[in-house]
Short mmCIF file of C-alpha atoms in Angstrom, two decimals:
data_model
loop_
_atom_site.label_atom_id
_atom_site.label_comp_id
_atom_site.label_asym_id
_atom_site.label_seq_id
_atom_site.Cartn_x
_atom_site.Cartn_y
_atom_site.Cartn_z
CA MET A 15 18.10 -135.69 -101.86
CA ALA A 16 18.41 -139.30 -103.25
CA ASP A 17 16.19 -140.69 -100.69
CA ALA A 18 13.42 -138.19 -101.71
CA THR A 19 13.55 -138.83 -105.63
CA PHE A 20 13.18 -142.45 -105.14
CA SER A 21 9.82 -142.34 -103.37
CA PRO A 22 6.78 -140.96 -103.60
CA MET A 23 6.01 -137.26 -102.25
CA THR A 24 3.35 -138.69 -99.98
CA ASP A 25 5.34 -140.98 -98.09
CA SER A 26 8.76 -139.27 -98.29
CA ALA A 27 8.43 -138.38 -94.40
CA LEU A 28 8.20 -141.88 -93.60
CA THR A 29 11.12 -142.79 -95.97
CA LEU A 30 13.29 -140.14 -94.39
CA ALA A 31 12.56 -141.45 -90.98
CA SER A 32 13.40 -145.18 -91.68
CA ARG A 33 16.32 -144.40 -93.49
CA PRO A 34 18.39 -141.71 -91.14
CA ARG A 35 20.48 -139.31 -93.29
CA ALA A 36 23.72 -140.56 -91.47
CA THR A 37 23.45 -143.65 -93.02
CA ARG A 38 24.79 -142.19 -96.36
CA PHE A 39 28.41 -142.87 -96.71
CA ARG A 40 30.66 -139.74 -97.56
CA LYS A 41 34.54 -139.61 -98.33
CA ALA A 42 36.50 -138.19 -95.55
CA THR A 43 37.88 -135.73 -97.66
CA GLU A 44 34.28 -134.54 -99.33
CA GLU A 45 32.58 -131.54 -97.99
CA PRO A 46 28.78 -131.32 -97.87
CA ARG A 47 26.81 -130.29 -101.05
CA TRP A 48 26.14 -126.68 -99.78
CA PHE A 49 29.77 -126.06 -99.21
CA ARG A 50 30.92 -127.50 -102.49
CA TRP A 51 28.27 -125.13 -104.49
CA THR A 52 29.14 -121.99 -102.47
CA LEU A 53 32.62 -122.30 -102.98
CA THR A 54 32.36 -123.23 -106.59
CA ALA A 55 30.18 -120.08 -107.11
CA VAL A 56 32.52 -117.52 -105.40
CA VAL A 57 34.92 -118.93 -107.77
CA LEU A 58 33.06 -118.33 -110.66
CA VAL A 59 31.73 -114.69 -109.68
CA LEU A 60 35.33 -113.58 -109.00
CA LEU A 61 36.24 -115.36 -112.28
CA ALA A 62 33.52 -113.39 -113.95
CA VAL A 63 34.20 -109.79 -112.26
CA LEU A 64 37.77 -109.95 -112.40
CA VAL A 65 38.96 -111.77 -115.84
CA LEU A 66 36.02 -112.25 -118.15
CA ALA A 67 34.37 -108.85 -117.62
CA PRO A 68 37.88 -106.67 -118.43
CA LEU A 69 38.53 -109.14 -121.34
CA ALA A 70 35.04 -108.80 -122.82
CA THR A 71 35.32 -105.01 -122.62
CA VAL A 72 38.80 -104.82 -124.35
CA PHE A 73 36.96 -106.37 -127.42
CA VAL A 74 33.56 -104.58 -126.88
CA GLU A 75 35.74 -101.20 -126.63
CA ALA A 76 37.66 -102.02 -129.79
CA LEU A 77 34.78 -102.67 -131.85
CA VAL A 78 32.78 -100.31 -130.96
CA LYS A 79 33.03 -98.18 -134.00
CA GLY A 80 32.80 -100.97 -136.03
CA ILE A 81 35.79 -103.60 -137.55
CA PRO A 82 36.84 -101.45 -140.32
CA ALA A 83 37.42 -98.50 -137.77
CA ALA A 84 39.55 -101.20 -135.50
CA LEU A 85 41.97 -102.43 -138.54
CA GLU A 86 42.37 -98.99 -139.92
CA SER A 87 43.87 -98.03 -136.15
CA LEU A 88 46.48 -100.80 -136.51
CA GLY A 89 47.60 -99.45 -139.96
CA ASP A 90 48.97 -96.52 -138.26
CA GLU A 91 52.36 -96.37 -138.73
CA ASP A 92 53.42 -96.24 -134.89
CA ALA A 93 50.96 -98.94 -133.90
CA LEU A 94 52.99 -101.02 -136.70
CA ALA A 95 56.20 -100.23 -135.09
CA ALA A 96 54.92 -100.88 -131.76
CA ILE A 97 53.78 -104.89 -132.81
CA ARG A 98 57.08 -105.46 -134.58
CA LEU A 99 58.96 -103.78 -131.77
CA THR A 100 57.26 -106.42 -128.97
CA LEU A 101 57.74 -109.25 -131.26
CA THR A 102 61.43 -108.14 -131.35
CA ILE A 103 61.87 -108.03 -128.05
CA ALA A 104 60.02 -111.45 -127.18
CA ALA A 105 62.41 -113.20 -129.96
CA VAL A 106 65.69 -111.71 -128.51
CA ALA A 107 64.78 -111.82 -124.46
CA VAL A 108 62.87 -115.33 -124.54
CA PRO A 109 65.34 -117.57 -126.25
CA LEU A 110 68.21 -116.01 -124.13
CA ASN A 111 66.37 -116.10 -120.96
CA ALA A 112 65.46 -120.23 -122.11
CA LEU A 113 69.31 -120.29 -122.22
CA PHE A 114 70.09 -118.69 -118.92
CA GLY A 115 67.15 -120.61 -117.14
CA VAL A 116 68.74 -123.91 -118.07
CA ALA A 117 72.10 -122.51 -117.52
CA ALA A 118 71.03 -121.50 -113.81
CA ALA A 119 68.81 -124.73 -113.17
CA TRP A 120 71.97 -126.98 -113.99
CA ALA A 121 73.72 -125.01 -111.77
CA LEU A 122 71.23 -125.23 -109.05
CA THR A 123 70.32 -128.95 -108.88
CA LYS A 124 73.37 -130.97 -110.70
CA TYR A 125 76.23 -129.51 -108.45
CA SER A 126 76.43 -128.95 -104.70
CA TRP A 127 78.21 -125.64 -103.43
CA ARG A 128 78.03 -123.31 -101.11
CA GLY A 129 76.13 -120.32 -102.11
CA LYS A 130 73.26 -122.21 -103.84
CA ALA A 131 70.48 -121.09 -101.57
CA PHE A 132 71.89 -117.47 -102.30
CA LEU A 133 71.54 -118.15 -106.36
CA LEU A 134 68.37 -119.48 -105.84
CA THR A 135 67.01 -115.97 -104.02
CA LEU A 136 68.57 -114.18 -106.48
CA ILE A 137 66.86 -115.92 -109.05
CA ASP A 138 63.37 -115.43 -107.32
CA LEU A 139 64.29 -111.33 -106.96
CA PRO A 140 62.17 -110.48 -110.11
CA PHE A 141 59.05 -111.55 -108.78
CA SER A 142 59.56 -109.17 -105.84
CA VAL A 143 61.10 -106.48 -107.04
CA SER A 144 58.83 -103.69 -108.50
CA PRO A 145 59.50 -103.43 -111.95
CA VAL A 146 59.57 -99.64 -112.29
CA VAL A 147 62.31 -99.80 -109.52
CA ALA A 148 64.19 -102.50 -111.98
CA GLY A 149 63.66 -99.90 -114.77
CA LEU A 150 65.20 -97.37 -112.98
CA CYS A 151 68.33 -99.20 -111.88
CA ILE A 152 68.82 -99.85 -115.67
CA VAL A 153 68.36 -96.07 -116.08
CA LEU A 154 71.08 -95.27 -113.44
CA LEU A 155 73.46 -98.07 -114.56
CA PHE A 156 73.34 -97.05 -118.42
CA GLY A 157 71.83 -93.78 -118.60
CA ALA A 158 73.70 -91.05 -120.35
CA ASN A 159 74.76 -89.91 -116.76
CA SER A 160 76.40 -92.99 -115.96
CA ALA A 161 80.38 -93.64 -116.81
CA ILE A 162 79.05 -96.74 -118.45
CA GLY A 163 76.35 -94.72 -119.77
CA GLY A 164 78.19 -91.65 -121.28
CA TRP A 165 80.79 -94.14 -123.06
CA LEU A 166 77.92 -95.95 -124.77
CA VAL A 167 75.99 -93.32 -125.87
CA ALA A 168 79.13 -91.49 -127.33
CA THR A 169 80.12 -94.54 -129.49
CA GLY A 170 76.58 -94.53 -130.65
CA HIS A 171 75.48 -97.44 -128.92
CA PRO A 172 73.13 -96.50 -126.43
CA ILE A 173 71.17 -98.79 -124.07
CA VAL A 174 68.73 -96.18 -122.21
CA PHE A 175 65.79 -95.19 -124.69
CA ALA A 176 66.81 -97.64 -126.91
CA VAL A 177 66.05 -101.03 -127.81
CA PRO A 178 69.02 -102.63 -125.77
CA GLY A 179 67.42 -101.12 -122.27
CA ILE A 180 64.26 -102.66 -123.33
CA VAL A 181 65.64 -105.99 -123.78
CA LEU A 182 67.36 -105.66 -120.65
CA ALA A 183 64.30 -104.87 -118.66
CA THR A 184 62.74 -107.56 -120.45
CA MET A 185 64.94 -110.25 -119.69
CA PHE A 186 64.96 -109.13 -115.90
CA ILE A 187 61.44 -109.25 -115.20
CA THR A 188 61.35 -112.68 -117.00
CA PHE A 189 64.27 -114.27 -115.75
CA PRO A 190 62.55 -116.21 -113.32
CA PHE A 191 60.45 -118.14 -115.25
CA VAL A 192 62.22 -120.74 -116.80
CA ALA A 193 64.48 -121.56 -113.94
CA ARG A 194 61.79 -121.96 -111.60
CA GLU A 195 59.95 -124.47 -113.83
CA LEU A 196 62.89 -126.46 -114.34
CA VAL A 197 64.55 -126.37 -110.70
CA PRO A 198 62.41 -128.57 -109.09
CA LEU A 199 61.67 -131.05 -111.91
CA MET A 200 65.49 -131.57 -112.00
CA THR A 201 65.86 -131.78 -108.32
CA GLU A 202 63.46 -134.54 -108.58
CA GLN A 203 65.47 -136.32 -111.44
CA GLY A 204 68.69 -136.38 -109.66
CA THR A 205 71.88 -136.68 -111.72
CA SER A 206 72.08 -140.83 -112.26
CA GLU A 207 70.93 -140.64 -115.75
CA GLU A 208 73.48 -138.20 -116.34
CA GLU A 209 76.08 -140.19 -114.82
CA ALA A 210 74.97 -143.28 -116.29
CA ALA A 211 75.74 -141.70 -120.02
CA LEU A 212 79.15 -140.38 -118.91
CA THR A 213 79.97 -143.99 -117.84
CA LEU A 214 78.99 -145.12 -121.11
CA GLY A 215 81.55 -142.82 -122.97
CA ALA A 216 79.42 -140.09 -123.50
CA SER A 217 80.81 -136.22 -123.72
CA GLY A 218 79.12 -133.64 -121.78
CA ALA A 219 77.67 -132.23 -124.69
CA ARG A 220 76.29 -135.43 -126.05
CA MET A 221 75.14 -136.32 -122.19
CA PHE A 222 73.34 -132.84 -122.20
CA PHE A 223 71.61 -133.20 -125.48
CA THR A 224 70.35 -136.74 -125.51
CA VAL A 225 69.77 -137.48 -121.90
CA THR A 226 68.97 -133.98 -120.12
CA LEU A 227 67.23 -131.93 -122.74
CA PRO A 228 64.88 -134.66 -123.53
CA ASN A 229 63.99 -135.15 -119.74
CA ILE A 230 63.26 -131.25 -119.23
CA LYS A 231 61.82 -130.72 -122.76
CA TRP A 232 58.02 -130.05 -121.50
CA ALA A 233 58.88 -128.32 -118.54
CA LEU A 234 61.22 -125.85 -120.69
CA LEU A 235 58.48 -125.14 -123.06
CA TYR A 236 56.39 -124.49 -120.26
CA GLY A 237 58.57 -121.91 -118.93
CA VAL A 238 59.32 -120.82 -122.27
CA LEU A 239 55.67 -119.97 -123.01
CA LEU A 240 55.10 -118.25 -119.70
CA CYS A 241 58.15 -116.06 -119.97
CA ASN A 242 56.71 -115.49 -123.61
CA ALA A 243 53.53 -114.13 -122.25
CA ARG A 244 55.35 -111.88 -119.65
CA ALA A 245 57.67 -110.61 -122.12
CA MET A 246 55.27 -109.38 -124.63
CA GLY A 247 53.16 -107.50 -121.83
CA GLU A 248 55.64 -106.21 -119.79
CA PHE A 249 55.16 -102.33 -118.87
CA GLY A 250 56.70 -100.87 -115.71
CA ALA A 251 60.41 -101.87 -116.39
CA VAL A 252 59.88 -101.19 -119.73
CA ALA A 253 57.99 -97.91 -119.30
CA VAL A 254 60.86 -96.27 -117.39
CA VAL A 255 63.91 -97.70 -119.82
CA SER A 256 62.10 -96.88 -123.33
CA GLY A 257 61.41 -93.23 -123.06
CA LYS A 258 58.19 -94.15 -124.55
CA ILE A 259 59.10 -92.64 -128.33
CA ARG A 260 56.61 -93.20 -130.47
CA GLY A 261 57.67 -95.51 -133.30
CA GLU A 262 61.06 -96.05 -132.19
CA THR A 263 61.03 -97.42 -128.52
CA ALA A 264 57.03 -97.92 -127.73
CA THR A 265 56.27 -101.28 -127.40
CA MET A 266 52.96 -102.21 -127.65
CA PRO A 267 51.58 -101.92 -123.87
CA ILE A 268 53.45 -98.37 -123.77
CA MET A 269 51.70 -97.70 -127.34
CA ILE A 270 48.00 -98.40 -125.57
CA GLU A 271 48.98 -96.24 -123.00
CA ILE A 272 50.01 -93.17 -125.42
CA PHE A 273 46.85 -94.05 -127.22
CA TYR A 274 44.66 -94.01 -124.29
CA ASN A 275 45.96 -90.76 -123.02
CA GLN A 276 45.08 -89.26 -126.16
CA TYR A 277 41.60 -90.28 -126.22
CA ALA A 278 42.32 -92.79 -129.17
CA SER A 279 39.97 -95.37 -127.54
CA VAL A 280 39.59 -97.51 -130.31
CA ALA A 281 43.30 -97.61 -131.21
CA ALA A 282 44.18 -98.11 -127.83
CA PHE A 283 41.54 -101.04 -127.11
CA THR A 284 42.20 -102.64 -130.81
CA MET A 285 45.80 -102.98 -129.72
CA ALA A 286 44.79 -104.32 -126.15
CA GLY A 287 42.79 -106.55 -128.31
CA VAL A 288 45.96 -107.63 -130.60
CA LEU A 289 48.00 -108.18 -127.12
CA THR A 290 45.69 -110.15 -125.53
CA LEU A 291 44.86 -112.43 -128.58
CA LEU A 292 48.78 -112.97 -128.84
CA ALA A 293 48.17 -114.14 -124.88
CA LEU A 294 45.38 -116.10 -125.59
CA VAL A 295 47.65 -117.93 -128.71
CA THR A 296 50.24 -118.57 -126.06
CA LEU A 297 47.68 -120.16 -123.37
CA GLY A 298 45.97 -122.10 -126.18
CA LEU A 299 49.23 -123.57 -127.38
CA LYS A 300 50.38 -124.36 -123.97
CA THR A 301 46.95 -126.24 -123.31
CA ALA A 302 46.71 -128.30 -126.28
CA LEU A 303 50.37 -129.62 -125.30
CA GLU A 304 49.05 -130.56 -121.95
CA TRP A 305 46.05 -132.48 -123.94
CA ARG A 306 48.24 -133.91 -126.93
CA TYR A 307 50.65 -134.75 -124.42
CA ALA A 308 49.22 -135.50 -120.95
CA ASP A 309 50.97 -139.04 -120.45
CA GLN A 310 54.46 -137.82 -121.52
CA LEU A 311 53.96 -134.85 -118.75
CA SER A 312 53.17 -137.07 -116.29
CA ALA A 313 55.85 -139.59 -117.37
CA SER A 314 58.69 -136.91 -116.66
CA GLY A 315 57.12 -136.15 -113.46
CA ARG A 316 56.85 -139.60 -111.78
CA HIS A 317 58.82 -142.32 -113.55
CA MET B 29 91.55 -156.75 -115.05
CA HIS B 30 93.39 -156.59 -111.93
CA ILE B 31 92.51 -153.67 -109.98
CA GLU B 32 94.75 -152.31 -107.50
CA ILE B 33 93.54 -149.66 -105.07
CA ASP B 34 96.28 -148.05 -102.86
CA GLU B 35 96.06 -145.86 -99.82
CA ILE B 36 92.40 -144.10 -101.19
CA ALA B 37 90.75 -141.93 -98.80
CA LYS B 38 87.80 -139.58 -99.81
CA GLU B 39 86.23 -136.89 -97.37
CA PHE B 40 82.97 -134.95 -98.17
CA GLY B 41 83.90 -131.72 -96.54
CA ALA B 42 84.86 -132.25 -92.94
CA THR B 43 83.22 -135.83 -92.71
CA ALA B 44 85.27 -138.71 -94.06
CA ALA B 45 83.47 -141.08 -96.04
CA LEU B 46 86.50 -143.36 -96.68
CA GLN B 47 89.86 -143.82 -94.34
CA PRO B 48 92.78 -144.84 -96.33
CA VAL B 49 92.05 -148.17 -97.74
CA SER B 50 94.14 -150.36 -99.70
CA LEU B 51 92.96 -153.57 -101.58
CA SER B 52 94.04 -155.90 -104.13
CA ILE B 53 91.41 -157.31 -106.76
CA PRO B 54 92.61 -160.03 -108.91
CA SER B 55 91.44 -160.43 -112.65
CA GLY B 56 88.39 -162.04 -113.22
CA ALA B 57 87.25 -162.04 -109.58
CA LEU B 58 84.00 -161.54 -108.22
CA ILE B 59 83.84 -159.49 -105.23
CA ALA B 60 81.05 -157.90 -102.97
CA LEU B 61 81.71 -154.72 -101.03
CA LEU B 62 79.37 -155.87 -97.85
CA GLY B 63 78.73 -153.26 -95.02
CA PRO B 64 75.80 -151.30 -93.65
CA SER B 65 74.64 -147.89 -95.18
CA GLY B 66 77.40 -145.44 -94.38
CA SER B 67 80.48 -147.90 -94.67
CA GLY B 68 81.76 -146.22 -97.67
CA LYS B 69 81.27 -149.11 -100.10
CA THR B 70 79.03 -147.07 -102.45
CA THR B 71 81.95 -144.56 -102.22
CA LEU B 72 84.40 -146.65 -103.02
CA LEU B 73 82.63 -148.37 -106.15
CA ARG B 74 81.89 -144.52 -107.21
CA ILE B 75 85.63 -143.84 -107.07
CA LEU B 76 86.66 -146.83 -109.23
CA GLY B 77 84.23 -146.03 -111.99
CA GLY B 78 85.50 -142.51 -111.98
CA LEU B 79 82.13 -140.73 -110.80
CA GLU B 80 83.96 -139.68 -107.26
CA GLU B 81 87.47 -138.33 -106.93
CA PRO B 82 89.38 -139.57 -104.25
CA SER B 83 90.91 -137.06 -101.74
CA GLN B 84 94.22 -139.28 -101.76
CA GLY B 85 95.69 -142.66 -102.71
CA ARG B 86 95.78 -143.98 -106.24
CA VAL B 87 94.10 -146.67 -108.56
CA LEU B 88 96.00 -148.83 -110.88
CA PHE B 89 94.23 -150.64 -113.43
CA ASP B 90 96.57 -153.69 -114.83
CA GLY B 91 99.43 -151.89 -113.51
CA VAL B 92 98.57 -148.72 -115.16
CA ASP B 93 98.09 -145.49 -112.58
CA ALA B 94 94.47 -144.75 -113.77
CA THR B 95 93.47 -142.27 -110.69
CA GLY B 96 92.97 -139.12 -112.83
CA MET B 97 91.50 -141.09 -115.86
CA ARG B 98 88.29 -139.42 -116.80
CA VAL B 99 85.00 -141.33 -116.55
CA GLN B 100 84.06 -141.90 -119.93
CA ASP B 101 87.94 -143.31 -120.71
CA ARG B 102 87.85 -146.07 -118.18
CA ARG B 103 85.50 -148.36 -119.69
CA ALA B 104 83.62 -149.48 -116.43
CA GLY B 105 80.35 -151.08 -116.73
CA PHE B 106 78.42 -149.26 -114.02
CA VAL B 107 74.86 -150.66 -112.94
CA PHE B 108 73.30 -147.64 -110.76
CA GLN B 109 71.29 -148.82 -107.55
CA HIS B 110 68.02 -147.79 -109.47
CA TYR B 111 69.23 -148.81 -112.62
CA ALA B 112 68.86 -145.17 -114.46
CA LEU B 113 67.67 -146.59 -117.59
CA PHE B 114 66.96 -143.58 -120.13
CA LYS B 115 62.97 -143.06 -119.59
CA HIS B 116 62.83 -141.79 -123.33
CA MET B 117 64.55 -144.58 -125.30
CA THR B 118 63.50 -147.77 -125.80
CA VAL B 119 65.49 -150.40 -124.51
CA PHE B 120 67.00 -150.94 -127.81
CA GLU B 121 68.42 -147.55 -127.61
CA ASN B 122 69.09 -147.32 -123.84
CA ILE B 123 71.67 -150.73 -124.75
CA ALA B 124 72.95 -149.02 -128.14
CA TYR B 125 73.89 -145.96 -126.18
CA GLY B 126 77.37 -146.39 -125.41
CA LEU B 127 78.09 -147.62 -128.86
CA ARG B 128 76.68 -144.87 -130.24
CA ALA B 129 78.47 -142.11 -128.04
CA ARG B 130 81.82 -143.55 -129.35
CA PRO B 131 83.67 -141.37 -131.60
CA ARG B 132 83.11 -141.86 -135.75
CA ALA B 133 86.31 -143.53 -136.10
CA THR B 134 85.54 -146.63 -133.65
CA ARG B 135 81.80 -146.38 -133.89
CA PRO B 136 80.17 -149.60 -135.21
CA ALA B 137 77.89 -149.17 -138.18
CA ASN B 138 74.44 -149.39 -137.61
CA ALA B 139 73.86 -153.54 -138.64
CA GLU B 140 76.56 -154.15 -136.25
CA ILE B 141 75.14 -152.12 -133.51
CA GLY B 142 71.88 -153.88 -134.08
CA ARG B 143 73.68 -157.20 -133.97
CA ARG B 144 75.20 -156.38 -130.86
CA VAL B 145 72.19 -155.46 -128.92
CA THR B 146 70.24 -158.55 -130.34
CA LYS B 147 73.23 -160.51 -128.89
CA LEU B 148 72.88 -158.53 -125.55
CA LEU B 149 69.46 -158.74 -125.05
CA GLU B 150 69.71 -162.68 -125.77
CA LEU B 151 72.77 -162.91 -123.10
CA ILE B 152 70.18 -161.35 -120.26
CA GLN B 153 67.67 -163.73 -121.78
CA LEU B 154 65.06 -161.07 -122.97
CA PRO B 155 65.24 -161.50 -126.55
CA ASP B 156 61.85 -159.78 -127.58
CA ILE B 157 61.62 -156.59 -125.51
CA GLY B 158 64.15 -154.26 -127.63
CA LYS B 159 61.14 -152.25 -128.75
CA ARG B 160 59.35 -151.52 -124.90
CA TYR B 161 60.11 -148.57 -122.95
CA PRO B 162 61.56 -148.69 -119.33
CA SER B 163 58.52 -147.72 -117.88
CA GLN B 164 56.81 -150.92 -119.45
CA LEU B 165 59.54 -153.56 -117.69
CA SER B 166 59.26 -155.14 -114.57
CA GLY B 167 62.09 -154.22 -112.07
CA GLY B 168 64.00 -157.62 -112.53
CA GLN B 169 63.85 -156.71 -116.11
CA ARG B 170 64.98 -153.54 -115.85
CA GLN B 171 67.79 -154.70 -113.84
CA ARG B 172 68.95 -156.92 -116.36
CA VAL B 173 68.26 -154.24 -119.11
CA ALA B 174 71.01 -151.95 -117.29
CA LEU B 175 73.59 -154.80 -117.02
CA ALA B 176 73.06 -155.43 -121.12
CA ARG B 177 73.81 -151.70 -121.48
CA ALA B 178 76.72 -151.70 -119.32
CA LEU B 179 78.09 -154.61 -120.93
CA ALA B 180 77.27 -153.33 -124.49
CA ILE B 181 80.47 -150.70 -124.47
CA GLU B 182 82.44 -154.11 -123.89
CA PRO B 183 83.94 -152.86 -120.36
CA ARG B 184 87.10 -153.54 -118.85
CA MET B 185 85.51 -154.25 -115.37
CA LEU B 186 82.08 -154.18 -114.20
CA LEU B 187 80.65 -152.01 -111.08
CA LEU B 188 77.12 -152.91 -109.65
CA ASP B 189 75.89 -151.02 -106.94
CA GLU B 190 73.42 -152.45 -105.03
CA PRO B 191 72.17 -154.64 -108.06
CA PHE B 192 69.20 -156.36 -106.34
CA GLY B 193 68.40 -153.74 -103.67
CA ALA B 194 65.11 -152.79 -105.12
CA LEU B 195 63.61 -156.16 -105.81
CA ASP B 196 61.47 -158.59 -104.48
CA ALA B 197 63.20 -161.66 -102.41
CA LYS B 198 62.05 -164.15 -105.14
CA VAL B 199 63.59 -162.15 -108.09
CA ARG B 200 66.49 -161.76 -106.08
CA LYS B 201 67.44 -165.00 -105.97
CA GLU B 202 67.04 -165.79 -110.14
CA LEU B 203 69.22 -162.35 -110.66
CA ARG B 204 71.78 -163.71 -108.43
CA GLY B 205 72.07 -166.72 -110.76
CA GLY B 206 71.75 -164.42 -113.48
CA LEU B 207 74.86 -162.29 -112.59
CA ARG B 208 76.77 -165.10 -111.60
CA HIS B 209 76.15 -166.56 -115.18
CA ILE B 210 76.95 -163.08 -117.00
CA HIS B 211 80.36 -162.92 -115.26
CA ASP B 212 81.33 -166.70 -115.90
CA THR B 213 80.55 -166.05 -119.45
CA THR B 214 82.37 -162.73 -119.84
CA GLY B 215 85.22 -163.13 -117.38
CA LEU B 216 85.30 -159.72 -116.38
CA THR B 217 86.09 -158.61 -112.96
CA THR B 218 83.16 -157.71 -111.21
CA ILE B 219 82.45 -155.71 -108.04
CA PHE B 220 78.75 -155.47 -106.50
CA VAL B 221 78.10 -153.33 -103.33
CA THR B 222 75.35 -155.02 -101.01
CA HIS B 223 74.43 -154.56 -97.53
CA ASP B 224 72.96 -158.08 -97.51
CA GLN B 225 75.37 -160.63 -96.13
CA GLU B 226 73.44 -163.70 -97.58
CA GLU B 227 73.82 -162.41 -100.92
CA ALA B 228 77.47 -161.67 -100.60
CA MET B 229 78.20 -164.76 -99.15
CA GLU B 230 76.43 -166.84 -101.99
CA LEU B 231 77.70 -164.97 -105.23
CA ALA B 232 81.24 -163.79 -104.25
CA ASP B 233 84.53 -165.54 -104.43
CA LEU B 234 85.79 -163.27 -102.27
CA VAL B 235 84.06 -160.46 -99.70
CA VAL B 236 85.25 -157.28 -98.76
CA VAL B 237 83.34 -156.32 -95.39
CA MET B 238 83.16 -152.56 -94.63
CA SER B 239 82.84 -150.52 -91.68
CA MET B 240 82.83 -146.74 -91.11
CA GLY B 241 84.82 -146.20 -94.21
CA ARG B 242 87.38 -148.89 -93.26
CA ILE B 243 87.92 -152.25 -94.28
CA GLU B 244 87.49 -154.83 -91.65
CA GLN B 245 87.83 -158.19 -93.51
CA VAL B 246 88.81 -159.70 -96.68
CA GLY B 247 88.47 -163.21 -97.64
CA LYS B 248 86.32 -166.10 -99.00
CA PRO B 249 82.74 -166.37 -97.46
CA ALA B 250 83.64 -169.47 -95.97
CA ASP B 251 86.78 -167.97 -94.20
CA ILE B 252 84.86 -164.75 -93.27
CA ARG B 253 82.24 -167.20 -91.58
CA ALA B 254 84.59 -169.52 -89.99
CA LYS B 255 87.03 -166.72 -88.62
CA PRO B 256 85.69 -163.41 -88.48
CA GLN B 257 88.63 -161.15 -87.59
CA THR B 258 87.23 -158.26 -85.47
CA GLU B 259 84.32 -157.57 -83.40
CA PHE B 260 82.13 -155.91 -86.10
CA VAL B 261 82.15 -158.84 -88.26
CA ARG B 262 81.40 -160.95 -85.77
CA GLU B 263 78.34 -159.35 -84.98
CA PHE B 264 77.70 -158.20 -88.41
CA LEU B 265 77.47 -161.52 -89.50
CA ALA B 266 75.37 -162.63 -86.49
CA ALA B 267 72.65 -159.67 -86.94
#
């Protein structure tokens, strides 16, 4: 191609003959141009069909009767309750899972003990178990028909078909996110900085807050953002444990389903749009942090 | 400080890293623990520093049993193999860490901390690097900062794990002189681990040759060279 642009059309054949293609140097890891273009095109088409089109549809459908109609549907009392509930659930589940994630990563990377591999598998379990199954387990364990559940209901603190159950289900589903981000990083960092802090007289708590936490803060933030996105969007497990009581235990994803089943499509898609926007904010935040602190992120990865 | 190691042994699961060993280290000495990898020298150093618990035996500091003493209370200045500097802190904050970590009652005032850190930076002959981060330093500079950080806590002894291991030959020679100078200035009982016999022989007052978790020979460098007591020492020195 380069040959053709450098010489007049008339003697391009001559140029090609005198300069065979094979002399153009190509890096060992570089595929031919047609391959790269095809690959990129396939990815772009897939992204457009699988991600962009549905995303656009959500907003188009939400605004099909105009912005006022969309906003009005959000003013519905049940819709507002759902938004409040989802934000509350995320506000409870995400910090708790950040805490447990750090604890689990710590136990897995800073000590060596029997059964470590088992714990690692256990942390991954929520990724492989169907959310519906997870929800069912919580219902069976804490539902009114179980011993614990019966007692809880009798004392006026029901878990299933109430907010605590939704928190539990959400925490189960999002448990791996923080730990999964932290384990590889903390494994690579080892324990010598912590040991140094101890030999210098630091208490365990001081060591954690002045050495360990600064070293893992970016990975932790990443994990928390992912965890948050998933916590707000979880449907399957929450659908089972919540009982889908409008205005009480219906989270945003549940409310979307309820609206949709009632053919209230503007309300359903507007709610979906809000949920999508919340997710996009999370994603934007993550990207902004990556840009702003790119050097520090790579510095904590290598050293 | 006089250090007495009394029948110390260490097992990791089924493997014995250290057979029962005994060693008396006179106050103010500069000692090398010399041996191939897996000889137990680093394990012994970590037991002295309180980072590892011995399976049996006792450690005495100036005649007082210190076996169960917490690592924080030992006041052992420890220099790690790859220095373990705190990446996110400046050199100044790295060196000040031990002073800031003290309980309020014994913590020096900020001005005093600044004065001490400045003095330590002068001691390691890097007076102007306080504001830099560890990633902006050369290997040799990092090692000296790690040394200054360990000295800041006014340690009772100095323990160094392969202090020259990660450096190139030229820097290594320079820093040997630096360690000797710091030892002579502070008068601290100093123990360093190395697998390099030339380093041990040149720098240490007393060399402890170790192999397979056992002490093979203890003596002045010249004596060990002249009269190797075991087959292992003879072969190790010849290598």
